[in-house]
Coordinates of C-alpha atoms in Angstrom, one line a residue:
Chain A
M1 CA 4.1 -53.1 4.5
L2 CA 0.4 -53.0 3.2
S3 CA 0.3 -50.3 1.3
K4 CA -3.4 -50.9 0.6
P5 CA -6.1 -49.1 1.6
T6 CA -3.2 -46.2 1.2
T7 CA -2.7 -43.9 3.7
D8 CA -5.3 -41.0 2.1
H9 CA -7.4 -44.0 1.8
V10 CA -7.0 -44.5 5.7
I11 CA -7.3 -41.1 6.4
H12 CA -10.5 -40.4 4.8
G13 CA -12.2 -43.4 6.1
V14 CA -11.6 -42.0 9.5
V15 CA -13.2 -38.6 8.7
R16 CA -15.7 -40.5 7.8
S17 CA -16.0 -43.0 11.2
L18 CA -16.0 -39.4 13.0
E19 CA -18.7 -38.2 10.4
E20 CA -21.1 -41.5 10.8
I21 CA -20.2 -42.3 14.4
V22 CA -18.6 -39.8 17.1
L23 CA -20.2 -36.3 15.8
P24 CA -23.6 -37.2 16.3
T25 CA -23.2 -38.2 19.9
I26 CA -21.9 -35.2 21.1
T27 CA -24.0 -31.8 22.5
D28 CA -21.1 -29.9 23.8
E29 CA -20.6 -27.2 21.1
P30 CA -16.5 -26.8 21.9
A31 CA -16.3 -30.4 21.2
R32 CA -18.3 -30.3 18.4
V33 CA -16.1 -27.5 16.6
A34 CA -12.8 -29.1 18.0
V35 CA -14.2 -32.8 16.0
Q36 CA -14.9 -30.5 12.8
M37 CA -11.6 -28.8 12.7
V38 CA -10.0 -32.4 13.2
Q39 CA -11.9 -33.6 10.2
Q40 CA -10.8 -30.4 8.1
I41 CA -7.0 -31.0 8.7
L42 CA -7.3 -34.5 8.2
R43 CA -9.0 -34.1 4.8
S44 CA -6.0 -31.6 4.1
A45 CA -3.6 -34.1 5.4
A46 CA -5.1 -37.3 2.9
V47 CA -4.7 -35.2 -0.1
R48 CA -0.8 -34.2 0.6
A49 CA -0.3 -37.9 1.8
A50 CA -1.0 -38.8 -1.8
H51 CA 0.7 -36.0 -3.9
E52 CA 3.2 -34.0 -1.7
I53 CA 6.5 -35.3 -2.8
A54 CA 5.3 -35.5 -7.0
W55 CA 4.4 -31.8 -5.9
M56 CA 7.0 -30.9 -4.6
H57 CA 9.7 -32.2 -6.8
E58 CA 7.9 -30.4 -9.9
E59 CA 7.4 -27.1 -8.1
I60 CA 11.3 -27.1 -7.3
E61 CA 11.9 -27.9 -10.7
S62 CA 10.0 -25.6 -12.7
I63 CA 11.7 -23.3 -10.1
R64 CA 14.9 -23.5 -11.0
T65 CA 14.4 -23.0 -15.3
A66 CA 12.6 -19.7 -13.6
A67 CA 15.3 -18.9 -12.1
A68 CA 18.1 -19.0 -14.6
A69 CA 17.2 -15.8 -15.8
F70 CA 18.7 -14.3 -12.9
A71 CA 21.0 -17.1 -11.9
E72 CA 24.3 -14.8 -12.1
E73 CA 22.5 -12.2 -9.3
P74 CA 24.5 -12.8 -6.0
A75 CA 21.2 -13.8 -4.3
V76 CA 20.3 -15.6 -6.7
A77 CA 23.5 -18.1 -7.3
E78 CA 23.6 -18.2 -3.8
A79 CA 20.1 -19.9 -2.8
L80 CA 20.6 -21.9 -5.8
G81 CA 24.1 -23.4 -5.0
A82 CA 22.5 -24.0 -1.2
L83 CA 19.5 -25.9 -3.0
D84 CA 21.8 -27.9 -5.1
E85 CA 24.0 -28.9 -1.9
L86 CA 21.1 -31.3 -0.9
D87 CA 21.0 -34.6 -2.6
P88 CA 17.9 -34.7 -5.6
T89 CA 17.6 -38.4 -5.4
L90 CA 16.0 -39.0 -2.0
L91 CA 13.1 -39.6 -1.2
E92 CA 12.3 -39.4 2.3
L93 CA 9.3 -36.6 3.1
A94 CA 11.9 -34.7 5.6
D95 CA 14.6 -34.7 2.1
V96 CA 12.2 -33.6 0.0
Q97 CA 11.0 -31.0 2.2
A98 CA 14.3 -29.5 2.7
R99 CA 15.2 -29.1 -1.5
Y100 CA 11.6 -27.5 -1.7
D101 CA 12.4 -25.1 1.7
R102 CA 15.4 -24.2 -0.6
A103 CA 13.6 -23.8 -3.5
G104 CA 11.2 -21.9 -1.9
E105 CA 14.0 -18.9 -1.1
V106 CA 15.1 -19.1 -5.0
L107 CA 11.7 -18.8 -5.9
S108 CA 11.5 -15.3 -3.4
R109 CA 15.2 -14.3 -4.4
T110 CA 14.0 -14.4 -8.2
V111 CA 11.0 -12.6 -7.3
E112 CA 12.7 -9.5 -5.5
A113 CA 15.6 -9.8 -8.2
A114 CA 12.3 -9.8 -11.3
Y115 CA 11.2 -6.3 -9.6
A116 CA 14.4 -4.9 -8.8
A117 CA 14.8 -5.1 -12.7
N118 CA 11.5 -4.1 -13.2
D119 CA 10.8 -6.9 -16.0
G120 CA 7.5 -7.7 -16.4
A121 CA 7.9 -10.8 -18.5
A122 CA 10.2 -12.3 -15.6
I123 CA 7.4 -11.4 -13.0
G124 CA 4.9 -12.9 -14.7
R125 CA 6.8 -16.3 -15.1
T126 CA 7.9 -16.4 -10.9
R127 CA 3.5 -15.3 -10.9
Q128 CA 2.6 -18.4 -12.8
L129 CA 4.8 -20.6 -10.3
L130 CA 2.8 -19.1 -7.4
E131 CA -0.4 -19.6 -9.0
Q132 CA 0.7 -23.4 -10.1
R133 CA 1.7 -23.7 -6.1
S134 CA -1.6 -22.2 -4.5
A135 CA -3.6 -24.4 -7.5
H136 CA -1.8 -27.2 -4.8
E137 CA -3.0 -25.8 -1.9
M138 CA -6.7 -25.1 -3.1
A139 CA -6.6 -28.7 -4.0
I140 CA -5.4 -29.6 -0.4
V141 CA -7.7 -26.6 2.1
G142 CA -10.8 -28.2 -0.3
Q143 CA -13.8 -26.1 0.6
L144 CA -12.7 -23.9 3.2
D145 CA -15.2 -23.9 6.7
L146 CA -14.2 -21.0 9.0
V147 CA -16.1 -24.0 12.0
G148 CA -17.0 -21.9 15.6
R149 CA -16.7 -18.5 14.0
G150 CA -19.5 -16.1 14.0
Chain B
M1 CA -16.0 -20.6 38.8
P2 CA -19.0 -19.5 39.1
E3 CA -18.7 -19.2 42.9
R4 CA -15.5 -16.9 42.1
L5 CA -17.4 -14.6 40.0
A6 CA -20.4 -14.1 42.4
A7 CA -17.8 -13.0 44.6
F8 CA -15.9 -10.7 42.3
L9 CA -18.7 -9.1 41.3
A10 CA -20.3 -8.9 45.1
A11 CA -17.1 -6.7 45.5
R12 CA -17.3 -4.6 42.5
E13 CA -21.0 -3.8 41.8
Q14 CA -22.2 -1.1 44.5
G15 CA -24.8 -1.9 46.7
V16 CA -26.1 -5.4 45.7
T17 CA -26.2 -8.2 48.1
D18 CA -27.3 -12.1 47.3
V19 CA -25.1 -12.4 44.0
E20 CA -25.8 -15.6 42.5
V21 CA -24.2 -16.9 39.0
T22 CA -27.3 -18.7 38.3
S23 CA -26.2 -19.8 34.5
Y24 CA -22.3 -20.3 33.2
R25 CA -21.3 -21.7 29.9
V26 CA -18.2 -21.6 28.0
M27 CA -18.6 -19.6 24.2
T28 CA -17.4 -20.9 21.0
G29 CA -16.9 -17.8 18.5
G30 CA -13.5 -17.0 19.4
Y31 CA -10.5 -18.9 18.9
S32 CA -8.0 -16.8 20.5
R33 CA -9.6 -16.1 24.0
L34 CA -11.4 -18.2 26.9
L35 CA -15.4 -17.0 26.5
A36 CA -17.9 -17.5 29.0
R37 CA -22.0 -16.6 29.6
A38 CA -23.0 -15.7 33.1
D39 CA -25.9 -15.2 34.4
V40 CA -26.8 -13.6 37.4
T41 CA -29.0 -12.3 40.0
W42 CA -28.9 -10.0 42.8
Q43 CA -30.3 -7.7 45.2
R44 CA -29.3 -4.1 45.1
H45 CA -30.8 -1.5 47.7
G46 CA -33.5 -4.6 48.6
E47 CA -34.6 -4.9 44.5
P48 CA -33.9 -7.8 42.5
E49 CA -31.7 -7.5 39.3
Q50 CA -31.2 -10.0 36.9
R51 CA -28.1 -9.1 34.3
T52 CA -25.9 -11.3 31.9
F53 CA -22.3 -10.8 31.4
V54 CA -20.0 -12.2 28.9
L55 CA -16.1 -12.9 30.3
R56 CA -13.6 -12.2 28.3
G57 CA -10.2 -13.7 29.7
D58 CA -6.2 -15.2 28.8
P59 CA -6.3 -19.1 28.5
P60 CA -3.4 -21.0 29.8
P61 CA 0.1 -20.0 28.3
D62 CA 0.7 -23.3 26.6
R63 CA -3.3 -23.0 25.2
S64 CA -2.4 -19.5 23.8
L65 CA -2.9 -19.5 20.2
I66 CA -2.0 -15.4 19.8
H67 CA -0.6 -13.1 23.0
T68 CA -2.6 -10.0 23.8
D69 CA -3.0 -8.2 26.7
R70 CA -6.0 -7.5 28.5
S71 CA -4.8 -4.4 29.9
Y72 CA -4.7 -3.1 26.6
E73 CA -7.6 -4.4 25.3
W74 CA -9.5 -2.8 28.5
D75 CA -7.5 0.9 27.7
V76 CA -8.8 0.5 23.8
L77 CA -12.6 -0.1 24.9
H78 CA -12.8 3.1 27.3
A79 CA -11.6 5.1 24.6
V80 CA -14.0 3.6 21.5
A81 CA -16.7 3.4 23.9
G82 CA -19.4 6.0 23.3
R83 CA -18.0 6.4 20.3
A84 CA -18.4 3.0 18.8
R85 CA -21.1 0.7 19.1
I86 CA -19.7 -2.0 21.0
A87 CA -20.4 -4.7 24.3
A88 CA -19.7 -2.3 27.2
P89 CA -16.7 -3.2 29.5
I90 CA -18.2 -3.4 33.1
H91 CA -15.4 -4.8 35.3
F92 CA -11.7 -6.5 35.3
D93 CA -9.9 -8.9 37.1
A94 CA -6.5 -6.7 36.0
T95 CA -4.2 -9.4 37.8
G96 CA -6.5 -12.7 37.7
E97 CA -6.1 -13.0 41.4
H98 CA -10.3 -12.9 41.5
L99 CA -11.0 -15.2 38.2
G100 CA -8.1 -17.4 37.8
T101 CA -6.8 -15.4 34.7
K102 CA -6.8 -11.8 33.8
A103 CA -9.9 -11.3 32.5
I104 CA -12.8 -8.5 31.0
V105 CA -16.2 -8.7 31.9
L106 CA -18.7 -7.2 29.3
E107 CA -22.3 -6.4 29.4
H108 CA -23.8 -9.4 27.3
S109 CA -25.5 -7.9 24.0
T110 CA -28.9 -9.5 22.8
A111 CA -28.1 -8.9 19.2
M112 CA -28.1 -11.1 16.7
S113 CA -24.0 -12.4 15.1
L114 CA -23.9 -11.1 11.5
L115 CA -23.3 -14.0 9.9
P116 CA -26.3 -16.0 11.0
Y117 CA -28.0 -12.4 10.2
C118 CA -26.9 -11.7 7.0
A119 CA -27.6 -16.0 6.1
G120 CA -31.3 -15.9 7.0
R121 CA -31.7 -13.0 4.5
D122 CA -31.7 -12.8 0.8
D123 CA -30.9 -9.1 0.7
V124 CA -28.3 -7.5 3.7
G125 CA -30.4 -4.0 3.0
D126 CA -28.4 -1.5 4.4
L127 CA -26.0 -3.6 6.0
P128 CA -22.8 -1.9 3.6
S129 CA -23.8 1.8 4.8
R130 CA -24.1 -0.2 8.8
L131 CA -20.7 -1.2 8.0
A132 CA -19.2 2.0 6.5
E133 CA -20.5 3.8 9.8
A134 CA -19.4 1.0 11.9
A135 CA -15.8 1.5 10.7
A136 CA -16.2 5.3 10.1
S137 CA -17.2 5.6 13.9
F138 CA -14.0 4.5 15.4
H139 CA -11.6 5.5 12.3
T140 CA -12.5 9.6 12.7
I141 CA -11.4 9.4 17.1
P142 CA -8.7 12.0 17.4
I143 CA -5.8 10.0 17.9
D144 CA -5.5 12.4 20.6
D145 CA -7.8 10.7 22.4
L146 CA -6.4 7.9 22.7
P147 CA -4.8 6.0 25.7
D148 CA -0.7 6.3 25.9
S149 CA -0.6 2.8 25.7
I150 CA -1.6 3.0 21.8
E151 CA 1.6 3.3 20.0
R152 CA 1.8 6.1 17.6
P153 CA 3.9 5.5 14.4
P154 CA 6.2 8.6 13.2
S155 CA 4.7 9.0 9.9
Y156 CA 2.4 7.7 7.0
D157 CA 5.0 6.6 4.9
G158 CA 7.4 4.6 7.8
Y159 CA 4.5 2.9 8.6
L160 CA 3.6 1.7 5.1
T161 CA 7.3 0.5 4.5
S162 CA 7.1 -1.1 8.1
R163 CA 3.9 -3.0 7.4
I164 CA 5.3 -4.1 3.5
D165 CA 8.6 -5.4 5.7
E166 CA 6.4 -7.2 8.1
W167 CA 5.7 -9.5 4.8
R168 CA 9.5 -10.0 4.4
G169 CA 9.7 -10.2 8.3
T170 CA 7.1 -13.0 8.7
D171 CA 8.8 -14.8 5.6
R172 CA 12.2 -14.7 7.4
A173 CA 10.8 -15.7 11.0
H174 CA 8.8 -18.9 9.6
V175 CA 9.9 -22.6 10.1
E176 CA 9.6 -23.0 6.1
S177 CA 10.4 -20.6 2.9
E178 CA 7.4 -18.8 2.1
P179 CA 7.7 -17.4 -1.0
F180 CA 4.1 -16.0 -1.3
L181 CA 5.1 -13.2 1.3
R182 CA 7.8 -11.9 -0.5
Y183 CA 6.2 -11.7 -4.0
V184 CA 3.2 -9.9 -1.9
A185 CA 6.1 -7.7 -0.1
A186 CA 7.4 -6.6 -3.5
W187 CA 4.1 -6.3 -5.5
L188 CA 2.9 -3.8 -2.2
D189 CA 5.9 -1.7 -2.9
A190 CA 5.5 -1.3 -6.7
H191 CA 2.1 -0.3 -6.1
R192 CA 1.6 2.0 -3.1
P193 CA -1.5 4.1 -2.8
P194 CA -2.9 7.4 -2.0
P195 CA -1.9 8.4 1.9
V196 CA -4.5 9.1 4.5
P197 CA -4.0 10.4 7.7
L198 CA -3.1 7.4 10.6
T199 CA -6.0 6.7 12.9
L200 CA -7.1 3.9 15.4
I201 CA -7.7 0.8 13.6
H202 CA -9.5 -2.6 15.0
G203 CA -7.2 -5.3 13.9
D204 CA -9.6 -8.0 13.3
F205 CA -12.7 -6.2 11.6
Q206 CA -14.4 -9.0 10.3
S207 CA -18.4 -10.3 9.9
A208 CA -17.0 -12.7 12.5
N209 CA -16.8 -9.9 15.2
M210 CA -19.5 -8.4 14.5
L211 CA -23.6 -7.8 15.7
V212 CA -26.6 -6.5 14.1
D213 CA -27.9 -4.0 17.1
D214 CA -32.3 -4.0 17.4
D215 CA -31.9 -1.1 15.0
G216 CA -30.0 -3.0 12.6
H217 CA -26.5 -0.8 13.6
L218 CA -23.6 -2.7 14.0
V219 CA -22.1 -3.6 17.7
L220 CA -17.8 -4.4 17.1
L221 CA -16.7 -7.2 19.7
D222 CA -12.8 -8.0 20.2
W223 CA -10.7 -5.0 20.5
E224 CA -7.7 -6.8 21.4
L225 CA -5.8 -6.2 18.3
A226 CA -6.3 -2.6 17.5
Q227 CA -3.5 0.2 17.0
I228 CA -2.5 2.9 15.1
G229 CA -2.5 2.5 11.6
D230 CA -4.6 2.9 8.2
P231 CA -8.1 3.0 8.3
R232 CA -7.9 1.3 4.7
E233 CA -6.9 -1.6 6.6
D234 CA -10.2 -2.6 8.5
L235 CA -12.1 -2.3 5.0
G236 CA -9.5 -4.8 3.3
Y237 CA -9.4 -7.1 6.0
F238 CA -13.0 -7.1 6.2
K239 CA -13.4 -7.9 2.7
A240 CA -10.5 -10.6 2.8
V241 CA -12.5 -12.8 5.3
A242 CA -15.6 -12.1 3.3
Q243 CA -13.6 -13.7 0.6
A244 CA -14.2 -16.7 2.6
A245 CA -17.1 -16.4 4.8
P246 CA -19.5 -14.1 2.7
P247 CA -21.6 -11.5 2.1
D248 CA -18.9 -8.8 1.5
L249 CA -20.8 -6.0 2.2
T250 CA -17.9 -3.5 1.1
D251 CA -19.1 -4.6 -2.7
A252 CA -21.9 -2.6 -2.9
E253 CA -22.0 0.6 -4.5
E254 CA -22.7 2.6 -1.4
F255 CA -20.5 1.4 1.1
C256 CA -16.9 3.1 -0.6
A257 CA -19.4 6.3 -1.0
H258 CA -20.8 6.8 2.6
Y259 CA -17.7 5.4 4.1
R260 CA -16.2 8.8 2.0
E261 CA -19.3 11.1 3.3
L262 CA -18.5 10.1 7.0
T263 CA -14.3 9.9 6.9
G264 CA -13.5 13.2 4.3
F265 CA -11.9 10.8 2.2
D266 CA -11.5 11.6 -1.0
E267 CA -12.9 9.0 -4.0
A268 CA -8.6 8.7 -4.9
Q269 CA -8.3 7.3 -1.4
V270 CA -11.3 5.2 -1.2
N271 CA -12.6 3.2 -3.7
P272 CA -13.2 -0.5 -4.7
A273 CA -9.5 -0.9 -5.8
I274 CA -7.6 0.2 -3.0
V275 CA -9.7 -1.6 -0.4
S276 CA -8.7 -4.7 -2.5
Y277 CA -4.8 -3.3 -1.9
F278 CA -5.6 -3.3 1.8
L279 CA -7.5 -6.8 1.1
I280 CA -3.8 -8.0 1.1
L281 CA -2.3 -6.0 2.8
G282 CA -4.5 -5.6 5.4
V283 CA -4.2 -9.3 6.7
I284 CA -0.6 -9.2 6.9
G285 CA -0.9 -9.1 10.9
T286 CA -3.5 -11.9 11.1
V287 CA -1.1 -14.1 8.5
R288 CA 1.9 -13.3 11.0
R289 CA -0.3 -14.9 13.9
L290 CA -1.5 -17.6 12.5
L291 CA 1.7 -18.8 11.1
E292 CA 3.5 -18.4 14.9
G293 CA 1.5 -20.6 15.5
G294 CA 1.9 -23.3 12.7
A295 CA 5.8 -23.0 13.0
A296 CA 5.2 -23.2 16.6
F297 CA 3.2 -26.6 16.2
A298 CA 5.9 -27.8 13.5
R299 CA 8.8 -27.1 16.6
G300 CA 6.9 -29.1 18.7
E301 CA 6.2 -26.1 21.1
N302 CA 2.3 -26.0 21.1
H303 CA 0.0 -28.7 20.2
L304 CA -3.1 -26.6 19.2
L305 CA -5.5 -27.9 16.9
A306 CA -6.2 -24.2 16.1
S307 CA -2.8 -24.0 15.0
L308 CA -2.3 -26.5 12.3
F309 CA -6.2 -25.8 11.1
N310 CA -5.5 -21.9 10.4
L311 CA -2.7 -23.0 8.5
N312 CA -5.9 -23.5 5.5
S313 CA -6.9 -19.8 6.2
V314 CA -3.4 -18.9 5.3
Q315 CA -3.2 -21.3 1.8
F316 CA -6.4 -19.8 1.3
G317 CA -5.3 -16.4 1.6
H318 CA -2.7 -16.8 -1.0
M319 CA -4.9 -17.5 -3.6
M320 CA -6.9 -14.5 -2.4
W321 CA -3.8 -12.4 -3.1
M322 CA -3.1 -13.4 -6.3
Q323 CA -6.9 -12.7 -7.3
A324 CA -6.7 -9.6 -5.8
M325 CA -3.5 -8.2 -7.7
T326 CA -4.6 -9.5 -10.5
Q327 CA -7.9 -7.6 -10.7
L328 CA -6.5 -4.3 -9.3
E329 CA -3.6 -4.7 -11.4
A330 CA -5.9 -4.3 -14.4
A331 CA -8.2 -1.8 -12.9
L332 CA -5.3 0.2 -12.6
A333 CA -4.4 -0.5 -16.5
S334 CA -8.0 0.3 -17.1
A335 CA -8.1 3.9 -15.3
D336 CA -4.3 4.6 -17.3
Q337 CA -6.3 4.1 -20.5
S338 CA -9.0 6.3 -19.5
G339 CA -6.3 8.5 -18.4
M340 CA -4.4 8.5 -22.2
A341 CA -7.8 8.7 -23.9

């Protein structure tokens, strides 16, 4: 496999070609909007291609740490058990995504346990995890442009 | 299509002959429905007339981003006509046998879209007051005047609980776990606002669905998501979308005050912090529909570009909800301190 240019670099090259070669030739408004949507989607895909496996791994470990305080709660324990059924050493995207999905459920149940206990510190810890996730998401979204609206 | 439309109008309009569609153009501006503008000429009782219409129809099922009912929308349009400023509903092909798809024919409005109108000005002027008036115009319609096709929730508390549960249900139905939704649900439950009477709400009350008329008042479009709910959901929804597509007209001091004057709500029921609460709660219907589109794409059930594109809006929403919760908590803490003092 030729690994350079990297996947994100390839995608950014495609976006640039759409901008410089394709868009200037399109006069049909719905088609222009479609191409602009494609560009935004591709930019997001480029960021994900570069980072998503690392980001998902990091978040899974952070969630596990935050959930430890409620590991005796049956709902949280069940979700942690489901997460532990999956092999953390597998690096195929589908495998990492499956673990990330289960870790998300662990986080949700930890949030609910923290609110049920009215535990402000624990609520704050789960909030920090979501803020971390949101920071990654905003790197993926970039500048949100609602093309074609209004 | 021009020929079908001409035949449809010839059959529906009283006393017209020689109907000709002189221009027919597909419009952008909505992600959910097919939109087209048609310029039409005819003779009415021997006198030439020229009209412009907007057709609003259902896309083919495999290209439909969200599923709503044109018959329901037609009922809503008639309920709000004369109270809210809207593009007048003129004709309806209720079966699609004439126009090829179920479609509403609306009078074309010459008013300017709100976003470009604002973009061309340094100052939004009295638009915050106009927005308050636009919202109050249909939030004050007595529920008994609304068509039976609009479902009536049994109680305020039950309604709010069901809206909060919709966040949890949206997570359960999604193609992957979405912990933001469960966090927001827990937070909304822990910070319930004072109740107000349930009213008709627009359901997609955002600048992209508004035009500025010649006299500066707002014309409201796209009523397909209208329902009975908490009217503050519309205010919060406007604020939410304005974070990505400014200006936020609800930020102006006069907005809440004028809206309270027009609706009779008190300051505990409508204030900037409450609007921020509904910035979060009010978007769940849209969030659910956007996630359903993304999930359908992930499952291979649709191939819509918009389904992918809109996932970025959901992620933008995550950030916005977190900020709004932080701001509202700070406002509540400040109010508590004032109370203690």
